[in-house]
Short mmCIF file of C-alpha atoms (C1' of nucleotides) in Angstrom, two decimals:
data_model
loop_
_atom_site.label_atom_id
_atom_site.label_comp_id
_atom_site.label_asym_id
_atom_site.label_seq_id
_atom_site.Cartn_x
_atom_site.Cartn_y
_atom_site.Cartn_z
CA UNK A 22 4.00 7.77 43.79
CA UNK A 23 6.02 5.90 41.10
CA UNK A 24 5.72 2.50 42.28
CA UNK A 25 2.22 2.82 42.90
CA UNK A 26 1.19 4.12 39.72
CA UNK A 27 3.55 1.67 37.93
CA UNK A 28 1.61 -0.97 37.53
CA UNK A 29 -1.51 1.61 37.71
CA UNK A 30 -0.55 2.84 34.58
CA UNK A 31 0.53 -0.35 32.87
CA UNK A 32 -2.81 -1.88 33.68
CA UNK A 33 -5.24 0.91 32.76
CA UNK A 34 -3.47 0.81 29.15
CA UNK A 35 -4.05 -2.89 28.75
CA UNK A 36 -7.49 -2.81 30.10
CA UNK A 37 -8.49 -0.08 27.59
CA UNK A 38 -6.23 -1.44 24.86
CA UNK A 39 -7.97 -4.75 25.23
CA UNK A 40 -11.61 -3.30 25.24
CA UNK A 41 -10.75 -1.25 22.19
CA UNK A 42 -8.90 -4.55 20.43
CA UNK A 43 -12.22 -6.56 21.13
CA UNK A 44 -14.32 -3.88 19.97
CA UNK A 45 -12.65 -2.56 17.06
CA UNK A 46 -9.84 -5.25 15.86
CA UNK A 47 -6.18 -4.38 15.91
CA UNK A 48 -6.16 -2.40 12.63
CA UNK A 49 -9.64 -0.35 13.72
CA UNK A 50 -8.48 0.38 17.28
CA UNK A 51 -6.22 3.69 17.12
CA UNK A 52 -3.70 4.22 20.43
CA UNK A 53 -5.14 7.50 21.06
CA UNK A 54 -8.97 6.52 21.62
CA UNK A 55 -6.63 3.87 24.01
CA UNK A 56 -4.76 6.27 25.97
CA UNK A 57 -7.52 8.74 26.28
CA UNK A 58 -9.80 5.47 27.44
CA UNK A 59 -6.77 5.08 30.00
CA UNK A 60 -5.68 8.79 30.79
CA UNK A 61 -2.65 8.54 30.07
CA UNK A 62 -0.11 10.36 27.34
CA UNK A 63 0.35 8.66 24.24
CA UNK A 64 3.82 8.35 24.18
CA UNK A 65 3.66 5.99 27.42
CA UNK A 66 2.39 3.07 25.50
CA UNK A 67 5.74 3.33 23.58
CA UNK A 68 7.60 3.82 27.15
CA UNK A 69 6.01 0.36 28.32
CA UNK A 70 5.36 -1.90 24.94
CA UNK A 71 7.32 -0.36 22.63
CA UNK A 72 5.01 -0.22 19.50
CA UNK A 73 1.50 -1.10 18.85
CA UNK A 74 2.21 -4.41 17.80
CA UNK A 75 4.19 -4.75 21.27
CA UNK A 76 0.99 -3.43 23.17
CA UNK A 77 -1.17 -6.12 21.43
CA UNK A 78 1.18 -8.94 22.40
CA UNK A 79 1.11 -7.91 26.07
CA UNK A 80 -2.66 -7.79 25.61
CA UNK A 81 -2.81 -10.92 24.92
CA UNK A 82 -0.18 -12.55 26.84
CA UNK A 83 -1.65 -11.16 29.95
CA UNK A 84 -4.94 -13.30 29.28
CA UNK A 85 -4.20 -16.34 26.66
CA UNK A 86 -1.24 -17.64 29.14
CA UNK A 87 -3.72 -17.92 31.99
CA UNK A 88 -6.10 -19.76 30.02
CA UNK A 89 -3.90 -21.85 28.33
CA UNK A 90 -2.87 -23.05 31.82
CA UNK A 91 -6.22 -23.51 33.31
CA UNK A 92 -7.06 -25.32 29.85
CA UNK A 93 -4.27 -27.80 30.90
CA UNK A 94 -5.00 -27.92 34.75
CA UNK A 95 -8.92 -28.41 34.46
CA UNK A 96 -7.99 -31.11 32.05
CA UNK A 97 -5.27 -33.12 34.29
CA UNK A 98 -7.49 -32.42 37.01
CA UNK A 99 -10.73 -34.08 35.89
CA UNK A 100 -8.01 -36.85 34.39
CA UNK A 101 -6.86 -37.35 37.98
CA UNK A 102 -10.63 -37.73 39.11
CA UNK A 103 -11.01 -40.21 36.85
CA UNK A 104 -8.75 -42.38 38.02
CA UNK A 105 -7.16 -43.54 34.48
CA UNK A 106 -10.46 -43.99 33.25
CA UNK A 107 -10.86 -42.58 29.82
CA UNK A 108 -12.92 -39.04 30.50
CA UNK A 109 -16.27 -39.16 29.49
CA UNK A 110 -17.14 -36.68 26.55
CA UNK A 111 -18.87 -34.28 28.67
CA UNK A 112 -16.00 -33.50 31.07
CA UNK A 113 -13.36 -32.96 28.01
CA UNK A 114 -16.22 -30.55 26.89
CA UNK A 115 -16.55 -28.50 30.03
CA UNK A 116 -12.55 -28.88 30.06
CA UNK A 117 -12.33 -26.70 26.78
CA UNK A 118 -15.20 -24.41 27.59
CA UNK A 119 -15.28 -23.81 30.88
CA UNK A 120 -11.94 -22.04 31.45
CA UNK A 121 -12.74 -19.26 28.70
CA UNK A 122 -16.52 -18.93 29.48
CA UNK A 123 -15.53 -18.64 33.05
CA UNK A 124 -13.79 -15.20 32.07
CA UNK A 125 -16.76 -14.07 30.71
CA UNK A 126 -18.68 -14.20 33.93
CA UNK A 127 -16.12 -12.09 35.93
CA UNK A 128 -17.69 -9.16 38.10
CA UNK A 129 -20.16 -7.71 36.27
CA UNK A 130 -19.83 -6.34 32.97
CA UNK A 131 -16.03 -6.25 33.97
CA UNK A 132 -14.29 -8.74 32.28
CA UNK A 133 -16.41 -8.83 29.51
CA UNK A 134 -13.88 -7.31 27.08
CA UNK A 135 -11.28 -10.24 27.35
CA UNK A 136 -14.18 -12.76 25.69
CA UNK A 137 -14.97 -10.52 22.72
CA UNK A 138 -11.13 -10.01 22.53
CA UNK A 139 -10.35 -14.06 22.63
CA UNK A 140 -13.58 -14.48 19.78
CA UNK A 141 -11.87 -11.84 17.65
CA UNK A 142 -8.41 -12.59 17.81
CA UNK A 143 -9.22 -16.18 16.78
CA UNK A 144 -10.78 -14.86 13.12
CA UNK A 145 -8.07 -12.12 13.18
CA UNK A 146 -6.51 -11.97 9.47
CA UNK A 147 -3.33 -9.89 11.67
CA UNK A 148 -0.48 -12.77 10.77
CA UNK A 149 1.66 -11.49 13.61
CA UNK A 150 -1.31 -12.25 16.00
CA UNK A 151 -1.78 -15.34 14.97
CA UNK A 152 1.79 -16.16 15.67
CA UNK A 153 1.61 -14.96 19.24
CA UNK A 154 -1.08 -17.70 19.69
CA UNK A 155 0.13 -20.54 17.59
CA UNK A 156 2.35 -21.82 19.89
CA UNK A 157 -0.11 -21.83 23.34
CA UNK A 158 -3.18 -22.88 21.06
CA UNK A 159 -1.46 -25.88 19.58
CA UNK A 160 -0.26 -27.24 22.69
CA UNK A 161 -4.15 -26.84 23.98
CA UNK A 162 -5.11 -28.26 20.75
CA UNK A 163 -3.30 -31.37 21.05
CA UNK A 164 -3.98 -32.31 24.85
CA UNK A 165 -7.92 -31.75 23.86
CA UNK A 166 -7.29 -34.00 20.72
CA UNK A 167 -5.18 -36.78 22.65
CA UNK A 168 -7.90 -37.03 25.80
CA UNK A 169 -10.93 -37.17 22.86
CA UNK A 170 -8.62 -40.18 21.04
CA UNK A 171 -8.73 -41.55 24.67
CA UNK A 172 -12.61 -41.80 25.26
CA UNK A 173 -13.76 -42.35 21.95
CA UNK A 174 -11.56 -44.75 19.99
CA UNK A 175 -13.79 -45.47 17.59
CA UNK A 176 -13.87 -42.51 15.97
CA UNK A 177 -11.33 -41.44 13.34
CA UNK A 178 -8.57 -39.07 13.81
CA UNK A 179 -9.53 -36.53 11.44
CA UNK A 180 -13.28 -36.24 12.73
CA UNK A 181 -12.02 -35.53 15.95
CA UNK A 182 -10.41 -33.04 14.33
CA UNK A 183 -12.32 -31.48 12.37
CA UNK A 184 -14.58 -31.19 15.25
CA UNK A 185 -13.00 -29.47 17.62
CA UNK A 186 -12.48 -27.05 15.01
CA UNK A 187 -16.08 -27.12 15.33
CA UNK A 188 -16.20 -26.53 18.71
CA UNK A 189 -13.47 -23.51 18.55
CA UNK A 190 -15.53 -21.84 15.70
CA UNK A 191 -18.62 -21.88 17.59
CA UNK A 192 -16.91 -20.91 21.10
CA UNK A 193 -15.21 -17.94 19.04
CA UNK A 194 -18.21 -17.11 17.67
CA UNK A 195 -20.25 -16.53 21.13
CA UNK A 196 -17.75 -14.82 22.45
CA UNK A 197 -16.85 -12.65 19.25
CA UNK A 198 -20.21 -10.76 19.24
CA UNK A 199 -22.66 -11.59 22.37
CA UNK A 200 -24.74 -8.16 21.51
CA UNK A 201 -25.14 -9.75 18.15
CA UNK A 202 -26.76 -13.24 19.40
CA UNK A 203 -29.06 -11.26 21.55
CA UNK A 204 -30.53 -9.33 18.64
CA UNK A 205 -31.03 -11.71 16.30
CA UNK A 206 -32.19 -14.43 18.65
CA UNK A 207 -34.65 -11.24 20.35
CA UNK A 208 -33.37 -11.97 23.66
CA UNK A 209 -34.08 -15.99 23.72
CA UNK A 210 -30.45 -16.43 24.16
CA UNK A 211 -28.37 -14.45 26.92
CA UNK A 212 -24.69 -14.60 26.09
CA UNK A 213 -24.00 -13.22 29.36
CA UNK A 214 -25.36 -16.27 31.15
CA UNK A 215 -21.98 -17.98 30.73
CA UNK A 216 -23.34 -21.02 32.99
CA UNK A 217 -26.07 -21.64 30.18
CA UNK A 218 -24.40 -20.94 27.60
CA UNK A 219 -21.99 -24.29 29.33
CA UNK A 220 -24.85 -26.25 29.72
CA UNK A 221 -25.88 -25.69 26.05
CA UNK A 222 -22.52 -26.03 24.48
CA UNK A 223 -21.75 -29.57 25.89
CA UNK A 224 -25.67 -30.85 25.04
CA UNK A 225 -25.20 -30.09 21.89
CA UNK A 226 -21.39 -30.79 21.25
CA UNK A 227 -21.12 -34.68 23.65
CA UNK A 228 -23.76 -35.35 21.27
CA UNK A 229 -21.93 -34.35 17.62
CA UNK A 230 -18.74 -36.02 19.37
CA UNK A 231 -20.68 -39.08 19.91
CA UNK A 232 -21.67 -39.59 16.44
CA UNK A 233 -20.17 -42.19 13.92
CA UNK A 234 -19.18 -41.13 10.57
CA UNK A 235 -21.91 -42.11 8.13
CA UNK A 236 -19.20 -41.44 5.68
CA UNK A 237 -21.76 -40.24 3.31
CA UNK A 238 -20.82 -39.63 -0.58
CA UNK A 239 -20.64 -35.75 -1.79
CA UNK A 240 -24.19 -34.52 -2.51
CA UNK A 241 -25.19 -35.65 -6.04
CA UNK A 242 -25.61 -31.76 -6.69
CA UNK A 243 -22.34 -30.49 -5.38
CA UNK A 244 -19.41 -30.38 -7.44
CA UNK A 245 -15.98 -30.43 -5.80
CA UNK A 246 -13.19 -28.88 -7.71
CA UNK B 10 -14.25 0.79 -25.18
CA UNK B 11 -16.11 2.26 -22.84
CA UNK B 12 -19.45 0.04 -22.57
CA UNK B 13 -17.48 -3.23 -22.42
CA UNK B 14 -14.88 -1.77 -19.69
CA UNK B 15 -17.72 -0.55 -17.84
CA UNK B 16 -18.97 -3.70 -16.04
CA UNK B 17 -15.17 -4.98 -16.48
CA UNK B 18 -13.61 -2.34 -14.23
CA UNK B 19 -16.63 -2.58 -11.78
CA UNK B 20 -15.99 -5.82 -11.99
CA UNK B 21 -12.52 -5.80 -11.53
CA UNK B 22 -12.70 -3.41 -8.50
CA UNK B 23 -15.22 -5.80 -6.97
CA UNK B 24 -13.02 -8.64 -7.11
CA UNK B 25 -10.05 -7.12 -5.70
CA UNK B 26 -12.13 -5.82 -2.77
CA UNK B 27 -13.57 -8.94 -1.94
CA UNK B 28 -9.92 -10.21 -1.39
CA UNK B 29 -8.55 -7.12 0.19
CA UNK B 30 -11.12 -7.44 2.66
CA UNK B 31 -11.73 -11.78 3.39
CA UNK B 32 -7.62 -11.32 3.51
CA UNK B 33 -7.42 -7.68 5.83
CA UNK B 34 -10.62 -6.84 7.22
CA UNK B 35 -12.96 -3.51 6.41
CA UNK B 36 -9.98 -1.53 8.22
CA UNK B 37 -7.26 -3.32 7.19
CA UNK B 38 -7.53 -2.85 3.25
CA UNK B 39 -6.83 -0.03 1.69
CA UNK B 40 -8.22 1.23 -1.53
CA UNK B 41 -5.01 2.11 -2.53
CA UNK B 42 -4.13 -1.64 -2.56
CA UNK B 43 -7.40 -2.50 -3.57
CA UNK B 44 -7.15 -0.20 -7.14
CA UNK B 45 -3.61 -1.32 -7.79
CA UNK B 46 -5.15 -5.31 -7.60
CA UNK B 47 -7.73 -4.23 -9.95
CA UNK B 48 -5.35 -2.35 -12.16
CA UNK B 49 -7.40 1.11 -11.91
CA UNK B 50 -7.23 4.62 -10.67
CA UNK B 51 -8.02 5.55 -7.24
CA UNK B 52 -11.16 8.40 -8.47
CA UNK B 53 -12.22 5.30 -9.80
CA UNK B 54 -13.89 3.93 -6.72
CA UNK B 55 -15.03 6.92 -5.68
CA UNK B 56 -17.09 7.46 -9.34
CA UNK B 57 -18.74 3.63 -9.36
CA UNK B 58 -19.20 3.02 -5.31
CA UNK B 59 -18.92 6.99 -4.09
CA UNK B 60 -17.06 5.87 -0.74
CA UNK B 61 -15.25 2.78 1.13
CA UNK B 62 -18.32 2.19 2.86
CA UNK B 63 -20.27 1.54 -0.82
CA UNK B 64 -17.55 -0.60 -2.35
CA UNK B 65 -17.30 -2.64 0.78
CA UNK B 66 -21.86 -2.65 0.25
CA UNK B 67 -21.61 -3.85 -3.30
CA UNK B 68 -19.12 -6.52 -2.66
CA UNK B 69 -21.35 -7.87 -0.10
CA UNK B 70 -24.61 -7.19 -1.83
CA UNK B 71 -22.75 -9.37 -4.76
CA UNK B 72 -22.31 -11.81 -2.60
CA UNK B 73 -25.23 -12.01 0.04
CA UNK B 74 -27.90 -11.47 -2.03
CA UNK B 75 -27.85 -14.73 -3.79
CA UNK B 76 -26.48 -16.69 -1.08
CA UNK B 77 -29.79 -15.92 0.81
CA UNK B 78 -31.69 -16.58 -1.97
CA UNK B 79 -30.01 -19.84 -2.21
CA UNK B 80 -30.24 -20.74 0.94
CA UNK B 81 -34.32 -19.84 0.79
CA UNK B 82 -34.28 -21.82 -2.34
CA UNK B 83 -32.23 -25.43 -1.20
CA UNK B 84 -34.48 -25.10 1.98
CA UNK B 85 -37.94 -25.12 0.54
CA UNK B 86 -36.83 -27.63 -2.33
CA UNK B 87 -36.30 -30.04 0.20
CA UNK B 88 -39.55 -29.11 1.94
CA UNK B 89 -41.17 -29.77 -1.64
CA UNK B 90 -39.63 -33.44 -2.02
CA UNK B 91 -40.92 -33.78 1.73
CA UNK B 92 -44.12 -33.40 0.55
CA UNK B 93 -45.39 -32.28 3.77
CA UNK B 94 -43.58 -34.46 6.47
CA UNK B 95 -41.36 -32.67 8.04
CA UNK B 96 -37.60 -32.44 7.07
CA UNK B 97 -34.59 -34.73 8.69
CA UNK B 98 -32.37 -32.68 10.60
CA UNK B 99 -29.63 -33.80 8.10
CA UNK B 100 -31.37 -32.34 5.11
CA UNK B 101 -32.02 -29.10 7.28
CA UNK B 102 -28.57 -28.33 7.88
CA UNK B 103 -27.54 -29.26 4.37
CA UNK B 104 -29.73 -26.54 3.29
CA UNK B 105 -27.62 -24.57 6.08
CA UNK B 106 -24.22 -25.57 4.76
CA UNK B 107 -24.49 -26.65 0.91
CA UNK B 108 -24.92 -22.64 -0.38
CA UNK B 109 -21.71 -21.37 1.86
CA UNK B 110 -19.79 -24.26 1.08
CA UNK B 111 -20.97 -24.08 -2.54
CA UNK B 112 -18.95 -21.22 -2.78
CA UNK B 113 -15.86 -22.17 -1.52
CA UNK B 114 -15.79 -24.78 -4.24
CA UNK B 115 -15.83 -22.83 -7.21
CA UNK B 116 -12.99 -23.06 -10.27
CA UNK B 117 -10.34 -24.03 -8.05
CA UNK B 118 -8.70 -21.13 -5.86
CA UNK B 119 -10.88 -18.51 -8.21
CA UNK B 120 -13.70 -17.74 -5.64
CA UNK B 121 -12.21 -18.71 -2.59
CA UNK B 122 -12.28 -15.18 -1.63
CA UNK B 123 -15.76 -15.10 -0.56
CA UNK B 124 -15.95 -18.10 1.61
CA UNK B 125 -13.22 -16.03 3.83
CA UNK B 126 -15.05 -12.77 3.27
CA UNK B 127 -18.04 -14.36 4.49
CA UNK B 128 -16.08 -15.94 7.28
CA UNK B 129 -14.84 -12.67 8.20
CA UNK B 130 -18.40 -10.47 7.76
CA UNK B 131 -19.68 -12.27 10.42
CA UNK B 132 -17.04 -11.58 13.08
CA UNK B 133 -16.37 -8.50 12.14
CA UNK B 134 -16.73 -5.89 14.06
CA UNK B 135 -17.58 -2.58 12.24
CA UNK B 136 -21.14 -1.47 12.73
CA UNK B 137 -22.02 -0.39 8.93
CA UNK B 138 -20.95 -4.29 7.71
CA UNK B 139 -23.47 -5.63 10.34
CA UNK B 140 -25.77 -3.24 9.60
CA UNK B 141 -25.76 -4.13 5.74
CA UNK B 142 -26.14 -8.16 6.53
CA UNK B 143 -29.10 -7.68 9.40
CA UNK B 144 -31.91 -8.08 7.24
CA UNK B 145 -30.74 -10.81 4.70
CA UNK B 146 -29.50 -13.01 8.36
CA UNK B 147 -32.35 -12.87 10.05
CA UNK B 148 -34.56 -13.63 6.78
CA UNK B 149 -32.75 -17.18 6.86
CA UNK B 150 -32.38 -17.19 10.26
CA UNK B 151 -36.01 -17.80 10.83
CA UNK B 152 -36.55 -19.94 7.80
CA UNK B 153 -34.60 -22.53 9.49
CA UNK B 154 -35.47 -22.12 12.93
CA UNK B 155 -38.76 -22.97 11.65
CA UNK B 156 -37.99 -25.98 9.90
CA UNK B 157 -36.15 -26.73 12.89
CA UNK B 158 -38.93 -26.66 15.37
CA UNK B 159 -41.38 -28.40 12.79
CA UNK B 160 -38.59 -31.01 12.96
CA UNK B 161 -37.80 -31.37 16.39
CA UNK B 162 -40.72 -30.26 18.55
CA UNK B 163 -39.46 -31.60 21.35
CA UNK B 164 -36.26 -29.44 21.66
CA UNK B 165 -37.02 -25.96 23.70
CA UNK B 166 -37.44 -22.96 20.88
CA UNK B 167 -34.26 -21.47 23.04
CA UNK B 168 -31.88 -24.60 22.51
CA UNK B 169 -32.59 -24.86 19.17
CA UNK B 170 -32.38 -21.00 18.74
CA UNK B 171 -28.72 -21.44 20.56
CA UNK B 172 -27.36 -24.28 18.61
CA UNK B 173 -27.75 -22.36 15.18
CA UNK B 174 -25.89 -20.01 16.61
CA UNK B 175 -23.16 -22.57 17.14
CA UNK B 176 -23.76 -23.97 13.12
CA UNK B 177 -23.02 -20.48 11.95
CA UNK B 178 -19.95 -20.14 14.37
CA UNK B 179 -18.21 -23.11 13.56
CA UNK B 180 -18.87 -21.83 9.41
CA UNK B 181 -17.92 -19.28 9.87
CA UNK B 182 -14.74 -20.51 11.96
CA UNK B 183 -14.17 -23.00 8.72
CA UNK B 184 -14.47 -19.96 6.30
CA UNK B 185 -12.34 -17.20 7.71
CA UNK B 186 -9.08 -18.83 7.94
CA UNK B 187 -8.77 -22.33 6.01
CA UNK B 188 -5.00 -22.25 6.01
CA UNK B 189 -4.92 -21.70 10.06
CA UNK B 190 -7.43 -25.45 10.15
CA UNK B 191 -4.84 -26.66 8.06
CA UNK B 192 -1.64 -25.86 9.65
CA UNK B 193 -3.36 -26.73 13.12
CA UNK B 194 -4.57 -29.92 12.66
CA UNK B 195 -0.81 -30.67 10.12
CA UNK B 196 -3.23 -31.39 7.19
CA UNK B 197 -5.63 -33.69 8.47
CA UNK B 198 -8.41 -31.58 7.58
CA UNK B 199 -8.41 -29.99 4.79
CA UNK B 200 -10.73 -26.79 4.48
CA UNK B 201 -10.74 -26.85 0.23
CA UNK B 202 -12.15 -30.28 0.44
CA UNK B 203 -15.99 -28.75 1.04
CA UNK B 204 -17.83 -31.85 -0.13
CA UNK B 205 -15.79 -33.66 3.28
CA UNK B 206 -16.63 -30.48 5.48
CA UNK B 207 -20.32 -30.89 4.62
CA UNK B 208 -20.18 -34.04 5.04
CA UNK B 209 -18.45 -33.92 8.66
CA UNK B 210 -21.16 -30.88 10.10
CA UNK B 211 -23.70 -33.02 8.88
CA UNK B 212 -23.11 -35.69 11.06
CA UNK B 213 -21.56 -33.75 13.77
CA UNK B 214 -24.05 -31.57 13.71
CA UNK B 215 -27.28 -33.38 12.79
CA UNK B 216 -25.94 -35.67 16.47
CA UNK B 217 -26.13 -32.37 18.46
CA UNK B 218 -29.62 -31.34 16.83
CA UNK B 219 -31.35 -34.36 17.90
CA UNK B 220 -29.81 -34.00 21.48
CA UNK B 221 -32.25 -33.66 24.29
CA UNK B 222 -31.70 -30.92 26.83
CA UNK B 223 -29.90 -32.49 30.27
CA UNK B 224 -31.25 -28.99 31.53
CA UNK B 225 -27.99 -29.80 33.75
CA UNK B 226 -26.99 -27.58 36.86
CA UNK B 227 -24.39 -25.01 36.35
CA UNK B 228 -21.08 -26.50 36.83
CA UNK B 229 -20.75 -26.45 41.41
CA UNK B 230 -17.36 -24.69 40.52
CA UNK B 231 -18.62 -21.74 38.07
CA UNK B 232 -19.84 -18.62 39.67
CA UNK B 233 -22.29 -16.70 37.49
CA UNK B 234 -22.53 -13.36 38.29
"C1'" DC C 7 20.47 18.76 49.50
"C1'" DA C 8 22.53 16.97 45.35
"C1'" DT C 9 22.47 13.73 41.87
"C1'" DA C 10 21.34 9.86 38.91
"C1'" DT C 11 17.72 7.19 37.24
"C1'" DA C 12 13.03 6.38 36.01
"C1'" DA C 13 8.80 8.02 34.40
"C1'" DT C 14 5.95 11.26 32.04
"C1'" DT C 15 4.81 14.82 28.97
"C1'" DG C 16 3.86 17.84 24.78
"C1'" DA C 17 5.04 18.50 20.32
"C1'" DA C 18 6.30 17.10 16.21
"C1'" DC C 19 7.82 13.68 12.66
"C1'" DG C 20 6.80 11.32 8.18
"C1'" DT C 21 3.39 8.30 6.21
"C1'" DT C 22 -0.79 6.69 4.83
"C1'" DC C 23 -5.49 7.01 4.85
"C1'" DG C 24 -10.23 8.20 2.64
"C1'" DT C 25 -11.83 11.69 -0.01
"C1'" DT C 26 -12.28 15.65 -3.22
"C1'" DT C 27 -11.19 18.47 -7.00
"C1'" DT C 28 -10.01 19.56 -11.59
"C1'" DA C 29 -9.27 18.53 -15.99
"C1'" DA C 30 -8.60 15.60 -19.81
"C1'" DA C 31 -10.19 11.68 -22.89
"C1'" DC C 32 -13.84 9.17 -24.56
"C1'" DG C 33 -18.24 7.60 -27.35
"C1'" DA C 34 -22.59 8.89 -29.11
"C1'" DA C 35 -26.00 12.21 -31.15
"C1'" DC C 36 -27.09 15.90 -33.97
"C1'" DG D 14 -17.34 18.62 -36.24
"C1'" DT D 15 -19.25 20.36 -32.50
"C1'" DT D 16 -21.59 19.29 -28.31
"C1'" DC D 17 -22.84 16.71 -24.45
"C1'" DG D 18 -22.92 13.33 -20.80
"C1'" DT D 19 -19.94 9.69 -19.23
"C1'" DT D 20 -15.77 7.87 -17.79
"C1'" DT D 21 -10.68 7.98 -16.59
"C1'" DA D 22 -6.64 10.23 -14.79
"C1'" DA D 23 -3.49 13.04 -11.90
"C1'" DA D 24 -2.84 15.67 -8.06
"C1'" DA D 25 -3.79 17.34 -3.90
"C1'" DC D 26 -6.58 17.82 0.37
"C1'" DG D 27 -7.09 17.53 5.49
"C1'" DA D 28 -7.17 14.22 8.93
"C1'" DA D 29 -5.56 10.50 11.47
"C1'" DC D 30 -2.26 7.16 12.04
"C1'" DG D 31 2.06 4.96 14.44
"C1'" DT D 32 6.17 6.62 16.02
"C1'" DT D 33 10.06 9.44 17.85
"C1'" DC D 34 12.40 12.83 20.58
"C1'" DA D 35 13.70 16.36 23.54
"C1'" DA D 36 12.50 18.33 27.66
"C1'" DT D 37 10.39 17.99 32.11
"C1'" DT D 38 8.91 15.98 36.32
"C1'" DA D 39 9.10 12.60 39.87
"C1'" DT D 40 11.50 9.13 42.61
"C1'" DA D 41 15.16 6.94 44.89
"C1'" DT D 42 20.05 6.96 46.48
"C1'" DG D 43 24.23 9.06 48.43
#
DNA sequence: CATATAATTGAACGTTCGTTTTAAACGAAC
DNA sequence: GTTCGTTTAAAACGAACGTTCAATTATATG
């Protein structure tokens, strides 16, 4: 039953390692609360990835390629719907945000692990994470940026940079810690309604987009190195 | 030399843990590393902070503790020069953003360790941290939600309860890794410069505040489970 | 069935971790 | 100058970590 429990095996060690990695962070998630999570022997994560640092890359591979491509095909699709009319904001919104909130509505408590994972590995000091990212984020970073030049030419380059950085952070930030929202918000807001959480996301967000610079002066009371 | 060394070492120690941990995470640093930055013995720790878990409480409780009082303090200022009207949105979320951002703006590169410590403290994922922050987050929390409701009483409790969420996120996105924003966006925005990242979530932000609900339908091609 | 290859296992490696222990050095008080 | 509480220092503790390796089992091929 080798062939069988090939791929078995090699998927019940990324499942846990991702759940542990979005629970604990790379550095706080050990391989043997992994391999016990996936029943398997320890020294079978170094049969299949190699190293830790190996495991964590396949980890992440396995889910940040998919996205990145959906990213790029929900994008050229709603481009191709609008008939070389410059997208309005609300669809480049739902462009970036639907494809990784969409994971986090998989069957039932399921999937819920690759969200936390995706809002911790984006505020994860680990330099050799980052690197396995930089290249697919950048790529999504500039199609986003290029469609938002598109539809709102008005506003400067740099704003529309800054905020999607804006809209990244707060993404990150739902996803990082959903138990955490609940709590503090005493149940008013339910991470796990990923469709809401949409609805809410580009409300608020088509709206900051919108907005000219007022180019305002530093506050009087706020001293800048 | 004992009574001046006193508050230096403690001092000393507290510094170097503030960067071990905005640059590593709670896991990540070592108090190994963390006594050779400060230049003292290992015991050391142990004698002023008893544990990991203490040193990594008094660096926040440094930190935190004014930073809420601050933020208390901007907050009802500005309700004081309102003289009872209520506040626009733009001064609310300047008393949301000046304190943080404060920080990061100290005697240039000196305190920049905070801003990524406080960056990090919110995404991170070790129980204890949260635990230690609870109290002090939801103190401010609700200060502002109120002002926020006083100021926009049209806007459903829950939206405006979910779009602090997203002010936090993208601040916290901002603090934790400056030099990633910078890379990304090939200098364009530039993280140090806090008087220009006010001054962009202020107007990105104050946009998103003032947005009215579109209470759309979940997207036709997102399945909630 | 025999054999080569792939997959899995248990045990151990050396290192580093947080923590504790023990003792020495210090300043102040009598 | 002795004593006492406080502070620093060195060394070691046990545990857990990532990793390796040799041996064993399973699978596929002839």
């Amino acid at each position: 039953m080798a062939k069988r429990t090939e791929a078995c095996r090699r998927t019940k060690i990324l499942d846990a390692a991702e759940n542990a990695f979005a629970d604990c962070g790379f550095n706080g998630a050990s391989l043997r609360d992994i391999v016990e999570g996936a029943g398997v022997n320890l020294a079978t994560v170094y049969y299949y990835f190699g190293s830790k640092n190996g495991l964590m890359e396949a980890v992440l591979k396995r889910r940040f390629g998919p996205l990145r491509q959906e990213h790029l095909d929900v994008l050229r699709q709603f481009e191709r719907e609008a008939k070389g009319r410059p997208l309005p904001v609300e669809k480049i919104l739902e462009a970036m945000l639907l494809p990784p909130l969409r994971l986090a509505s998989a069957p039932a408590g399921k999937r819920q692990a690759v969200t936390r994972l995706m809002g911790r590995i984006l505020t994860e000091p680990d330099e050799q994470t980052q690197e396995i990212l930089r290249g697919q984020r950048s790529e999504v970073r500039a199609a986003f940026l290029k469609a938002l030049q598109t539809s709102l030419p008005k506003v400067p380059l740099a704003d529309l940079q800054w905020r999607i950085e804006f809209v990244w952070g707060a993404l990150a930030f739902i996803l990082c810690n959903p138990r955490k929202i609940e709590l503090e918000t005493h149940g008013a807001c339910n991470p796990a309604d990923a469709g809401k959480v949409l609805a809410e996301m580009i409300d608020f967000f088509s709206a900051g987009f919108s907005a000219t610079a007022s180019h305002r002066k530093p506050q009087p009371n706020f001293s800048i190195t």
